[in-house]
C-alpha positions as a printed Julia matrix, in Angstrom:
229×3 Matrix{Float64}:
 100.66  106.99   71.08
 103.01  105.34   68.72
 101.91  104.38   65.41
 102.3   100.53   66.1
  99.85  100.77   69.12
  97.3   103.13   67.17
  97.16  100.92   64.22
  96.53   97.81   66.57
  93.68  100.2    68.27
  92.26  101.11   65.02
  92.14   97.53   63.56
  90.23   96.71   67.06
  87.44   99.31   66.69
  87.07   98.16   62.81
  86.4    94.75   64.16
  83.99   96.15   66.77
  82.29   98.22   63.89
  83.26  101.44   65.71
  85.26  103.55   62.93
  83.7   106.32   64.34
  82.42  106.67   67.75
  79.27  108.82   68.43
  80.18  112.36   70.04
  77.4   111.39   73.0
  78.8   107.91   73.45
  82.77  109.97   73.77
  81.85  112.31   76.4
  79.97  109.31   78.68
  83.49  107.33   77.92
  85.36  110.57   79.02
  83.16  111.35   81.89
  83.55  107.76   83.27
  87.44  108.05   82.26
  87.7   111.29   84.42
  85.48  110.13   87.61
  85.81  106.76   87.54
  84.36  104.56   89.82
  84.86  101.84   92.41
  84.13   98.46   92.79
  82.25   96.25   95.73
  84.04   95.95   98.68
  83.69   92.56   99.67
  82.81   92.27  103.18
  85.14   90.67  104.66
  87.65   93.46  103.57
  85.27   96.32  105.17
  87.66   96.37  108.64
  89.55   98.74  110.52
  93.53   99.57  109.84
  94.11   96.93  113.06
  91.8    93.86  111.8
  92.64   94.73  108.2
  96.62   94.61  108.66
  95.75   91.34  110.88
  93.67   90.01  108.27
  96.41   90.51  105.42
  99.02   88.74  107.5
  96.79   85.69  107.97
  95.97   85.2   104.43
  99.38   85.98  103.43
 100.42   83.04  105.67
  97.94   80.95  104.34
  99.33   81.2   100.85
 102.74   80.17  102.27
 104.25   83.57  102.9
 106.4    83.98  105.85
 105.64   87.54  107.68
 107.77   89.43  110.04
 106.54   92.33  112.37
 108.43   94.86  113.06
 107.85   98.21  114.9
 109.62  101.13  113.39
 112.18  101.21  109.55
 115.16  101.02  112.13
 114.67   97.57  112.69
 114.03   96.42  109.72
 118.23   95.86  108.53
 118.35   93.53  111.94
 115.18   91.96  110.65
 116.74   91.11  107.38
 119.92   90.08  108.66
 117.76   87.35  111.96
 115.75   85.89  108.72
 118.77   85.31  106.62
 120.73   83.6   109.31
 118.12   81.38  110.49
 117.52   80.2   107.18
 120.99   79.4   106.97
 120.91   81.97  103.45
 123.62   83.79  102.59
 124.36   87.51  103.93
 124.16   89.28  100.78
 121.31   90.92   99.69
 120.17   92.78   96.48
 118.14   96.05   97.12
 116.13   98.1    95.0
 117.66  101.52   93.99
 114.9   102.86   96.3
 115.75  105.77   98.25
 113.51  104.33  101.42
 115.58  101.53  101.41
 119.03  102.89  100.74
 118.44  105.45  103.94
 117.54  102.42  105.91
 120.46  101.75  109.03
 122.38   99.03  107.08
 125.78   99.85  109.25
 123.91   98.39  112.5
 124.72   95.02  110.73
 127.67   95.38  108.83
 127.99   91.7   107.84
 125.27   92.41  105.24
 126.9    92.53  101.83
 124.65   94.63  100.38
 124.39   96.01   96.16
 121.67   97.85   94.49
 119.79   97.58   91.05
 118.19   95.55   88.66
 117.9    91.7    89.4
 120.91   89.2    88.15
 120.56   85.61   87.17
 123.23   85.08   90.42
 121.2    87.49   92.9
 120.23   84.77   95.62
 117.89   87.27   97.93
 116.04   90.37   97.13
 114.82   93.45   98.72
 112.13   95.3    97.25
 109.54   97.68   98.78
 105.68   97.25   98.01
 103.11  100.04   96.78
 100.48   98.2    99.01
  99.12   95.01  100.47
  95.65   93.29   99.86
  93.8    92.29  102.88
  91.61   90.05  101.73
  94.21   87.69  100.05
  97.04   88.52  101.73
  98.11   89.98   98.15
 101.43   92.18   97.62
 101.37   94.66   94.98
 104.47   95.64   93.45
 104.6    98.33   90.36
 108.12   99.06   88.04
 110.03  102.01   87.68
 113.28  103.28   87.93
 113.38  102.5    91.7
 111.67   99.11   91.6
 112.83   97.16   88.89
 110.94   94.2    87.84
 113.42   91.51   87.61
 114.27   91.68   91.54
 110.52   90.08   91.97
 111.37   87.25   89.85
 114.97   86.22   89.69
 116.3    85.89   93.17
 115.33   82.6    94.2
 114.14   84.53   98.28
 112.24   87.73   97.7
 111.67   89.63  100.48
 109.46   92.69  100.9
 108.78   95.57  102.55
 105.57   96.84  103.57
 104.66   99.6   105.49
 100.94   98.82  107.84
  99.2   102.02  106.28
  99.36  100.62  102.82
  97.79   97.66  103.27
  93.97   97.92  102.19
  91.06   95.8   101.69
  90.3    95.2    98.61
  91.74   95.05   95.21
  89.28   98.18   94.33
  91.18  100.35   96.86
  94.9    99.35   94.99
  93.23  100.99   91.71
  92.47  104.57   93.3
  95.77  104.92   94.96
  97.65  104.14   91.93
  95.63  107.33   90.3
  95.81  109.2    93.05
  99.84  108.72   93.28
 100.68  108.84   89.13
  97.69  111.39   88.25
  94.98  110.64   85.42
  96.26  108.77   82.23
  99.49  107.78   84.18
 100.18  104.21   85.29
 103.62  102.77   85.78
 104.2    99.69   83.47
 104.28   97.15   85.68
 101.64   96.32   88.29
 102.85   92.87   89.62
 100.08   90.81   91.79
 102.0    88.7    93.87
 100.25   85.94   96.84
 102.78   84.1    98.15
 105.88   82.44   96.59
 105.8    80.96   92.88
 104.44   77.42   92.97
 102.77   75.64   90.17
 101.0    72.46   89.79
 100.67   71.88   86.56
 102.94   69.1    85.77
 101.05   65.85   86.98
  99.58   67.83   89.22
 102.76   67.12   91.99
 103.38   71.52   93.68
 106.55   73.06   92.75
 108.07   75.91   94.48
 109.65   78.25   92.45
 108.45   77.37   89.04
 108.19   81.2    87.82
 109.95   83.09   90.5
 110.59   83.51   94.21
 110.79   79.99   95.8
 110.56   82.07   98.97
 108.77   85.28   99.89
 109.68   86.79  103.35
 107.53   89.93  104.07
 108.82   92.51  106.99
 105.52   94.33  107.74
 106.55   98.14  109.34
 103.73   98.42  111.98
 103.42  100.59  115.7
 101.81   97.26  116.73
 104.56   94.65  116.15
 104.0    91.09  117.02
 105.92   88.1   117.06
């Protein structure tokens, strides 16, 4: 812990009169640290993989998402390429340094200019994978690293993302035990980004605009043995 955060901590336990926490109260707070728990699964998110990958397209929809099927990771670079040209956006596309994506069969459409790494002010679509998809709110959840930086969810003014079927869950509860059981106990990556639909705000005079904090657009290409148009 560097000293910066501990002395934050510390002044935040001398506000909460706990300078020194009891050696019973510790081990519950380890205990519960160690095991911990899970939410309510709303019922509406308690489905099988078929209604809940059904259910997460709908509500991603709903919140002004556009959604693409697609039946196997080979067709995903001709998926790309059909959404871009009938959106009349340009062919060039900014990945994430994401091994997934880089193995992906990019020379079946070789008019895709492609480049990979962090997002630039000038980047006008992005490519990023996604850790997993909420069914409930048709919610995308993104995390940072190395392979998945940050700014490509923001900058670009078209995000698109790839999801693979099995990673979509129910419920927000089931994101939380997947990110422990994938970076171990203690570990989280910095960045979890929540994202339902593109960036819109209403908070000027209460008239929507697109793109006020980020993507204008979001395009998902869902990876699925049960592909629909």
């Amino acid at each position: 812990m560097s000293a910066a955060r501990r002395q934050i901590l510390d002044a935040v336990r001398r506000a909460l009169g706990r300078d020194a926490v009891p050696a019973e109260a510790r081990a519950r707070i380890e205990a519960r640290l160690a095991r911990p728990g899970s939410g309510p699964i709303p019922a509406r998110a308690r489905l099988g993989h078929a209604a809940r990958v059904d259910l997460f397209v709908a509500m991603a929809e709903e919140a002004a998402a556009t959604v693409a099927r697609v039946a196997a990771p080979e067709a995903v670079p001709a998926a790309v390429a059909d959404y871009l040209a009938a959106e009349n956006l340009p062919a060039r596309l900014r990945l994430a340094p994401d091994a997934g994506l880089a193995a992906l069969p990019w020379a079946d459409r070789p008019l895709l200019e492609l480049s990979a790494g962090v997002g630039r002010a000038d980047d006008a679509v992005s490519l990023t994978p996604a850790f997993a998809g909420v069914a409930e709110t048709g919610t995308l959840v993104l995390v940072s690293g190395p392979d998945s930086p940050t700014t490509l969810n923001l900058l670009p003014d078209m995000h698109i993302v790839l999801l693979e079927a099995g990673r979509v869950v129910g419920a927000y509860e089931e994101v939380w035990s997947r990110l422990r059981a994938q970076y171990g106990a203690g570990h989280m990556p910095r960045t979890v980004n929540l994202i339902t639909g593109p960036s819109r705000s209403a908070d000027i005079e209460q008239t929507l605009q697109m793109g006020a904090h980020g993507p204008r657009r979001l395009h998902i290409i869902l990876v699925d043995d049960q592909a629909q148009g």
